[in-house]
Coordinates of C-alpha atoms in Angstrom, one line a residue:
M1 CA 58.7 -25.3 97.6
S2 CA 62.5 -26.2 97.8
P3 CA 64.9 -23.4 96.6
E4 CA 66.5 -25.6 93.8
I5 CA 63.2 -25.6 92.2
I6 CA 62.5 -21.8 92.8
T7 CA 65.7 -21.2 91.0
I8 CA 64.9 -22.8 88.2
L9 CA 61.1 -21.2 87.6
A10 CA 63.0 -17.9 87.9
L11 CA 65.2 -18.6 85.3
V12 CA 62.5 -19.4 83.0
V13 CA 60.5 -16.1 84.3
I14 CA 63.5 -14.2 83.0
F15 CA 63.9 -16.1 79.5
A16 CA 60.1 -15.8 79.1
I17 CA 59.4 -11.8 79.9
A18 CA 63.0 -11.0 77.9
T19 CA 61.5 -12.8 74.9
F20 CA 58.4 -11.0 75.1
L21 CA 59.7 -7.3 76.4
P22 CA 62.4 -4.8 75.2
I23 CA 63.9 -5.4 78.7
N24 CA 67.8 -6.2 79.1
M25 CA 67.5 -9.9 80.3
G26 CA 70.7 -8.7 82.7
A27 CA 68.5 -6.5 84.5
L28 CA 65.9 -8.9 85.1
A29 CA 68.2 -11.2 86.1
F30 CA 70.0 -8.7 88.7
V31 CA 66.3 -8.1 90.2
A32 CA 65.9 -12.1 90.2
A33 CA 69.2 -12.5 92.0
F34 CA 68.1 -9.9 94.7
V35 CA 64.7 -11.2 95.2
V36 CA 65.5 -15.0 95.2
G37 CA 69.0 -14.8 96.7
T38 CA 67.9 -12.9 99.7
L39 CA 63.8 -14.8 100.5
S40 CA 64.6 -18.4 98.9
V41 CA 68.1 -18.6 99.2
G42 CA 68.7 -17.0 102.0
L43 CA 71.9 -15.6 101.2
T44 CA 73.0 -11.9 102.3
T45 CA 73.3 -9.0 99.5
D46 CA 77.5 -9.1 100.2
E47 CA 77.1 -12.9 99.3
I48 CA 75.2 -12.3 96.5
I49 CA 77.5 -9.5 95.2
G50 CA 80.1 -11.8 95.7
G51 CA 78.7 -13.5 92.6
F52 CA 79.3 -10.2 90.2
P53 CA 81.3 -11.7 87.8
A54 CA 84.1 -8.6 87.9
G55 CA 86.7 -10.3 85.8
L56 CA 84.5 -10.8 83.0
V57 CA 83.0 -7.1 82.9
L58 CA 87.0 -5.4 83.3
T59 CA 87.5 -7.5 80.2
L60 CA 84.3 -6.7 78.3
I61 CA 84.9 -2.8 79.2
G62 CA 89.0 -2.9 78.4
V63 CA 88.9 -4.8 75.3
T64 CA 86.1 -3.1 73.5
Y65 CA 87.1 0.3 75.1
L66 CA 90.6 -0.7 72.9
F67 CA 89.2 -1.4 69.5
A68 CA 86.7 1.4 69.9
I69 CA 90.3 3.5 69.7
A70 CA 91.8 1.1 67.2
Q71 CA 88.7 1.6 64.8
N72 CA 88.5 5.5 65.2
N73 CA 92.3 5.7 64.4
G74 CA 92.1 3.0 61.3
T75 CA 94.3 0.6 62.8
V76 CA 91.9 -2.1 62.8
D77 CA 91.3 -1.2 58.9
L78 CA 95.0 -1.7 58.7
L79 CA 95.1 -4.9 60.1
V80 CA 92.0 -6.2 58.1
R81 CA 93.7 -5.4 54.9
G82 CA 96.5 -7.3 56.2
A83 CA 94.4 -10.4 56.2
V84 CA 93.1 -10.0 53.0
K85 CA 96.6 -9.7 51.3
L86 CA 97.4 -12.8 53.3
V87 CA 94.9 -14.8 51.6
G88 CA 95.3 -12.8 48.1
G89 CA 91.9 -11.1 48.0
H90 CA 90.1 -14.2 48.7
V91 CA 86.7 -13.4 50.6
A92 CA 85.8 -16.9 51.2
A93 CA 89.2 -17.6 53.2
I94 CA 88.9 -15.3 55.8
P95 CA 86.5 -17.1 58.3
W96 CA 88.8 -19.5 58.1
I97 CA 91.8 -17.9 58.7
M98 CA 90.3 -16.1 61.6
F99 CA 89.0 -19.9 62.5
F100 CA 92.8 -21.4 62.5
V101 CA 94.5 -18.4 64.2
T102 CA 92.5 -18.9 66.8
A103 CA 92.8 -22.6 67.4
V104 CA 96.5 -22.1 67.3
L105 CA 96.3 -19.2 69.8
T106 CA 94.4 -21.7 72.0
A107 CA 96.6 -24.8 71.4
I108 CA 99.7 -23.8 72.5
G109 CA 98.5 -22.6 76.1
A110 CA 96.1 -19.2 75.3
L111 CA 92.9 -18.8 77.5
S112 CA 90.3 -19.0 75.1
P113 CA 88.7 -15.8 76.1
A114 CA 91.8 -14.1 75.0
A115 CA 92.3 -15.6 71.8
V116 CA 88.5 -14.7 71.1
A117 CA 89.0 -11.0 72.9
I118 CA 92.2 -10.4 70.1
I119 CA 91.1 -11.9 66.8
A120 CA 87.2 -11.2 67.3
P121 CA 86.7 -7.6 66.7
I122 CA 89.3 -7.7 63.5
A123 CA 87.3 -10.6 62.2
L124 CA 83.7 -8.7 63.0
T125 CA 85.2 -5.4 61.0
F126 CA 86.3 -7.4 58.0
A127 CA 82.4 -9.1 57.7
A128 CA 81.0 -5.9 58.5
R129 CA 83.1 -4.1 55.5
H130 CA 82.5 -7.2 52.9
G131 CA 78.9 -8.2 53.9
I132 CA 79.7 -11.4 55.2
S133 CA 77.4 -12.5 58.1
P134 CA 79.0 -11.4 61.6
L135 CA 76.9 -14.6 63.0
L136 CA 79.5 -16.8 60.5
M137 CA 82.7 -15.1 61.3
G138 CA 82.1 -14.5 64.8
M139 CA 81.1 -18.5 65.6
M140 CA 84.2 -19.7 63.4
V141 CA 86.4 -17.0 66.2
I142 CA 84.7 -19.3 69.1
H143 CA 84.7 -22.6 67.6
G144 CA 88.3 -21.8 66.2
A145 CA 89.1 -21.7 70.1
Q146 CA 87.5 -24.5 70.9
G147 CA 88.8 -26.6 68.7
G148 CA 92.7 -26.0 69.4
G149 CA 91.6 -25.8 73.3
F150 CA 92.0 -29.1 74.0
S151 CA 95.6 -29.4 73.2
P152 CA 97.8 -31.2 75.9
I153 CA 99.4 -28.2 76.9
S154 CA 96.0 -25.7 76.7
V155 CA 94.2 -25.3 80.1
Y156 CA 91.1 -27.3 78.9
G157 CA 93.4 -30.3 78.3
V158 CA 95.5 -29.8 81.1
T159 CA 92.1 -29.7 83.4
V160 CA 90.8 -32.7 81.6
N161 CA 93.6 -35.0 81.9
T162 CA 94.6 -34.2 85.2
I163 CA 91.7 -35.0 86.5
V164 CA 91.0 -38.2 84.2
E165 CA 94.1 -39.5 85.6
D166 CA 93.7 -38.4 89.5
E167 CA 90.4 -40.5 89.3
G168 CA 92.5 -43.5 87.6
L169 CA 90.6 -43.9 84.5
P170 CA 91.9 -44.6 81.1
S171 CA 93.3 -41.6 79.8
S172 CA 93.9 -40.5 75.8
P173 CA 95.2 -36.8 75.6
L174 CA 95.5 -37.1 72.1
A175 CA 91.7 -38.4 71.6
V176 CA 90.5 -35.8 73.8
F177 CA 92.7 -32.9 71.2
L178 CA 91.3 -34.4 68.3
G179 CA 88.0 -34.9 69.1
A180 CA 87.4 -31.6 70.0
L181 CA 89.4 -30.3 67.3
F182 CA 87.8 -32.5 64.3
F183 CA 84.4 -31.8 65.8
N184 CA 84.7 -28.1 65.6
I185 CA 85.6 -28.0 62.2
A186 CA 82.7 -30.2 61.4
I187 CA 80.5 -27.5 62.8
A188 CA 82.6 -24.8 61.3
V189 CA 82.0 -26.5 58.1
V190 CA 78.5 -26.3 58.5
L191 CA 78.1 -22.9 59.2
F192 CA 80.1 -21.8 56.5
F193 CA 77.7 -23.4 54.1
V194 CA 74.6 -22.6 56.0
L195 CA 75.5 -18.6 56.4
G196 CA 76.1 -17.8 53.3
G197 CA 79.8 -19.1 52.9
R198 CA 78.9 -20.5 49.4
K199 CA 78.4 -16.9 47.7
L200 CA 82.0 -15.6 49.1
I201 CA 83.9 -18.5 47.0
G202 CA 85.0 -16.8 44.1
R203 CA 84.7 -13.6 45.5
K204 CA 88.0 -11.1 45.7
V205 CA 88.8 -7.7 47.0
D206 CA 91.4 -5.5 46.3
A207 CA 94.1 -5.6 48.8
R208 CA 95.7 -2.5 48.3
A209 CA 92.0 -1.0 49.3
E210 CA 90.7 -3.2 50.6
V211 CA 87.3 -2.9 49.1
P212 CA 85.9 -4.9 46.4
A213 CA 87.9 -5.2 43.6
E214 CA 85.3 -5.0 40.9
A215 CA 83.9 -1.6 43.0
A216 CA 87.7 -0.2 43.5
H217 CA 86.8 3.1 41.8
A218 CA 82.6 3.3 43.2
P219 CA 82.3 6.3 45.9
R220 CA 82.7 4.8 49.4
T221 CA 80.7 6.1 52.1
E222 CA 82.8 7.3 55.4
V223 CA 82.0 6.0 58.5
Q224 CA 83.2 7.6 61.6
G225 CA 83.5 6.3 64.6
H226 CA 81.4 8.1 67.6
G227 CA 84.1 11.0 69.1
A228 CA 86.5 10.2 66.0
A229 CA 88.3 13.5 64.6
P230 CA 87.2 14.6 61.0
G231 CA 90.1 12.9 58.7
P232 CA 90.0 10.4 56.2
A233 CA 87.7 7.7 55.6
V234 CA 87.6 4.2 58.1
G235 CA 90.3 2.3 56.9
G236 CA 92.6 5.2 56.2
D237 CA 92.0 5.3 52.3
D238 CA 92.1 8.8 50.3
P239 CA 88.7 9.4 49.5
E240 CA 89.2 10.8 46.4
H241 CA 91.4 7.6 45.5
P242 CA 90.2 4.7 47.0
D243 CA 92.7 2.3 45.6
R244 CA 95.5 4.5 47.5
P245 CA 96.0 3.5 50.8
Q246 CA 97.4 6.8 52.8
P247 CA 100.8 6.0 54.4
V248 CA 100.5 4.8 58.7
R249 CA 99.9 7.3 60.7
F250 CA 102.6 7.5 64.2
E251 CA 99.0 6.6 66.3
Q252 CA 98.5 3.7 64.0
I253 CA 101.8 2.2 65.1
L254 CA 101.3 3.2 68.7
T255 CA 98.3 1.2 68.4
L256 CA 99.9 -2.0 66.7
I257 CA 102.2 -2.0 69.4
G258 CA 100.0 -1.5 71.9
L259 CA 97.9 -4.3 70.3
V260 CA 101.3 -6.7 70.0
V261 CA 101.7 -5.9 73.9
V262 CA 98.1 -6.8 74.8
A263 CA 98.9 -10.3 73.1
V264 CA 102.0 -10.9 74.4
L265 CA 101.4 -10.2 77.9
A266 CA 97.8 -11.7 78.5
L267 CA 98.9 -15.0 76.0
A268 CA 102.8 -15.1 77.2
F269 CA 102.6 -14.0 80.6
D270 CA 99.1 -15.0 81.7
L271 CA 98.2 -11.4 83.0
D272 CA 94.4 -10.3 82.8
I273 CA 93.6 -9.2 79.6
G274 CA 91.0 -6.8 81.4
F275 CA 93.5 -5.0 83.0
V276 CA 96.3 -5.1 80.2
A277 CA 93.8 -4.3 77.3
I278 CA 92.0 -1.0 79.0
T279 CA 96.0 0.1 80.4
V280 CA 97.0 0.2 76.7
A281 CA 93.4 1.5 75.8
V282 CA 94.5 4.5 78.1
V283 CA 98.2 5.3 77.4
L284 CA 96.8 5.1 73.9
A285 CA 93.8 7.7 74.5
L286 CA 96.8 10.4 76.3
F287 CA 98.6 10.5 73.1
S288 CA 95.3 11.8 71.4
A289 CA 92.6 12.6 74.3
K290 CA 90.5 15.1 72.4
Q291 CA 90.1 12.7 69.1
H292 CA 89.5 9.3 71.3
K293 CA 87.0 11.1 73.9
G294 CA 83.7 9.4 72.7
A295 CA 85.7 5.9 72.9
V296 CA 84.0 5.2 76.5
S297 CA 80.5 5.4 74.9
Q298 CA 81.7 3.0 72.3
I299 CA 81.9 0.6 74.9
S300 CA 79.4 -2.0 74.7
W301 CA 77.5 -1.2 77.9
S302 CA 74.0 -3.2 77.0
T303 CA 76.4 -6.1 77.1
V304 CA 77.7 -5.7 80.0
L305 CA 74.9 -5.2 81.5
L306 CA 72.9 -8.7 80.1
I307 CA 76.0 -10.9 81.1
A308 CA 76.7 -9.1 84.6
G309 CA 73.1 -9.8 85.4
V310 CA 73.0 -13.2 84.5
L311 CA 76.0 -14.8 86.2
T312 CA 75.4 -13.0 89.3
F313 CA 71.9 -14.7 89.0
V314 CA 73.9 -17.9 88.1
S315 CA 75.8 -17.5 91.1
V316 CA 72.6 -17.4 93.3
L317 CA 71.5 -20.9 91.2
E318 CA 74.7 -22.4 92.4
A319 CA 74.6 -21.4 95.9
A320 CA 71.0 -23.0 96.2
G321 CA 72.8 -26.1 95.0
T322 CA 70.5 -26.6 91.6
I323 CA 73.3 -27.9 90.2
D324 CA 73.9 -30.9 92.5
Y325 CA 70.0 -30.9 92.4
V326 CA 69.9 -31.9 89.0
G327 CA 73.1 -34.1 89.1
D328 CA 72.0 -36.3 91.6
A329 CA 69.1 -37.1 89.9
V330 CA 70.7 -37.8 87.0
I331 CA 73.3 -40.3 89.1
G332 CA 70.3 -42.0 90.4
L333 CA 68.9 -43.7 86.7
G334 CA 71.7 -46.3 86.7
V335 CA 71.7 -46.7 83.2
P336 CA 75.4 -46.0 81.9
L337 CA 74.4 -44.6 78.4
L338 CA 71.9 -42.3 79.5
I339 CA 73.6 -40.9 82.3
A340 CA 76.2 -40.2 80.1
L341 CA 73.8 -38.7 77.2
L342 CA 72.2 -36.3 80.3
L343 CA 75.3 -35.0 82.2
A344 CA 76.3 -34.0 78.3
Y345 CA 73.4 -31.9 78.7
I346 CA 74.1 -30.8 82.0
G347 CA 77.6 -30.0 81.3
G348 CA 76.4 -27.9 78.2
V349 CA 73.5 -25.9 79.8
V350 CA 75.3 -24.7 82.9
S351 CA 78.3 -23.9 80.8
A352 CA 76.1 -21.7 78.6
F353 CA 75.7 -19.5 81.4
A354 CA 79.4 -20.4 83.5
S355 CA 82.7 -21.5 83.3
S356 CA 83.4 -24.2 80.9
T357 CA 86.4 -25.0 82.7
A358 CA 84.6 -25.8 86.2
I359 CA 81.9 -27.4 84.5
I360 CA 83.9 -29.8 82.7
G361 CA 85.5 -30.8 85.9
V362 CA 82.2 -31.3 87.7
A363 CA 80.5 -33.2 84.8
I364 CA 83.8 -36.0 84.6
L365 CA 83.9 -36.1 88.3
L366 CA 79.8 -36.9 88.7
A367 CA 80.9 -39.8 86.3
V368 CA 83.3 -41.3 88.2
P369 CA 81.2 -43.5 89.5
F370 CA 79.8 -45.1 86.8
L371 CA 83.2 -45.0 84.5
E372 CA 84.9 -47.3 87.3
A373 CA 82.6 -49.9 86.8
G374 CA 84.1 -50.5 82.9
E375 CA 80.5 -50.8 81.0
I376 CA 81.1 -47.9 78.9
S377 CA 84.4 -45.8 77.3
A378 CA 85.6 -43.7 79.7
V379 CA 87.9 -41.9 77.1
G380 CA 84.7 -41.6 74.8
V381 CA 82.6 -40.3 77.7
V382 CA 85.8 -38.1 78.6
V383 CA 85.8 -36.7 74.9
A384 CA 81.8 -36.2 74.9
L385 CA 81.4 -34.3 78.2
S386 CA 84.7 -32.1 77.3
V387 CA 83.2 -31.0 73.7
A388 CA 79.5 -31.1 75.1
S389 CA 80.9 -28.3 77.8
T390 CA 82.8 -26.2 75.0
I391 CA 80.9 -25.8 72.3
V392 CA 78.4 -23.7 73.7
D393 CA 80.5 -21.3 74.7
V394 CA 78.5 -19.6 71.5
S395 CA 76.6 -18.4 74.0
P396 CA 75.9 -14.5 74.6
F397 CA 75.7 -15.1 78.2
S398 CA 79.5 -17.2 78.4
T399 CA 82.5 -15.1 77.8
N400 CA 83.2 -15.8 74.2
G401 CA 79.7 -15.1 73.2
A402 CA 79.5 -12.1 75.4
L403 CA 83.4 -10.9 73.8
V404 CA 82.1 -11.4 69.9
L405 CA 78.6 -9.7 70.7
A406 CA 80.7 -6.8 71.9
A407 CA 83.1 -6.7 69.3
A408 CA 80.8 -6.3 67.0
Q409 CA 80.0 -3.2 64.8
D410 CA 78.3 -1.6 62.4
V411 CA 75.4 -4.0 62.9
D412 CA 72.1 -3.8 64.6
K413 CA 73.0 -5.3 68.7
D414 CA 69.6 -6.4 69.1
R415 CA 69.6 -8.3 66.2
F416 CA 72.9 -9.7 66.4
Y417 CA 72.1 -11.1 70.1
K418 CA 69.0 -12.7 68.9
Q419 CA 71.3 -14.5 66.3
I420 CA 73.5 -15.6 68.6
L421 CA 71.2 -16.6 71.3
G422 CA 69.6 -18.3 68.5
Y423 CA 72.0 -20.3 67.4
A424 CA 73.3 -20.8 71.2
A425 CA 70.0 -22.9 71.5
I426 CA 70.9 -25.2 68.9
V427 CA 73.6 -25.7 70.0
V428 CA 72.7 -26.9 73.5
A429 CA 69.7 -28.9 72.1
A430 CA 71.8 -30.5 69.4
G431 CA 75.4 -30.7 70.6
P432 CA 75.5 -32.6 74.0
F433 CA 73.4 -35.2 71.9
L434 CA 75.9 -35.3 68.6
A435 CA 78.8 -35.5 70.9
W436 CA 77.5 -38.3 72.6
L437 CA 76.5 -39.7 69.3
V438 CA 79.8 -39.7 68.1
F439 CA 82.0 -40.7 70.9
V440 CA 80.2 -42.9 73.4
V441 CA 77.6 -45.0 71.4
P442 CA 80.0 -46.7 68.7
G443 CA 82.6 -47.5 71.6
W444 CA 85.6 -46.8 69.3
L445 CA 87.7 -44.5 71.8

């Protein structure tokens, strides 16, 4: 049996075991990477370890450590109250604020994971505080990032437009940008109403206290982060007067400055957000070492194991030539519309486990030979492949999905993981087809 087939079967086995047994899929994937990589693909252990996603692991650790500190000292609650005040207390507006803020960040050039890493913890804290579906809030952030991610000055946009121009294909940067934006907005609208958005319409919260207006004087449960020092309830409110927020403390001011520093260095100067976040977190911890001694335990270690293991195995799959093997089989079919559909699925499925930027490039390059024949709209196919390869970043095995999973607080992580995985399965199954149906079949681009 060829290495390509063996790696595919191993992936199926990993999913099957993790589905029916309470075993971390990352641990299973590490075992598969070692066994399949050495016995079937012929890799050395050093080569297998070379596929370890060190950058993503550092990002997950740095961001969750930083926001654990921000959560414990009440800074995240200050940001949530600010968001409430911005929209006049209208709860239904908050998911859309998060969507468009993230979209703007990626549209002006921020890397999608950086934007999600900054916005997701704030969005999910608000969701937990006001009974909003964490799946809705998390996916609104990710789809916002993908919606703005194809502007002509964004990373995705520059990548796609450069490849298209280099290959001499008809190009339309505006079509790529608007196509991705409106496709993600459409998904966000569906998500909003399916995941309880209608119940949020008309609901308001007290913008002063950041508690439901109708329950502003009701008793409030105090939730302290692990390792947090005794003090006021999370949110910085006086427990005897929940409608009277406490003054902003010095450590909260420092944390706000730290978050701004992270945003500026990661978004404007393109520094690694993992290194920047963990540096700021350590600096903040130095000011209140005893209070934040438990913050390290709040890092989402199970998520780190999950993502690191799966992506290490994916590197073995790539080394085995599995992606090229499947792509060559598809190109050999010779039917342009069918090839475009299957390439969209290849881009979607692979991107759910790997770098979207890299997969977009591969998918477009695979499409070049039949696009040059002119039998099908090149712009439509490029837009469809771009959308199909990025909307699946909701997967818990992608950078954005992993960040949302790690950022969720006060939720059952196993249940949330299954919710994200279920939604990702729907997106992978239907997303590429819808992108193909909208952008390729009509031939209007």
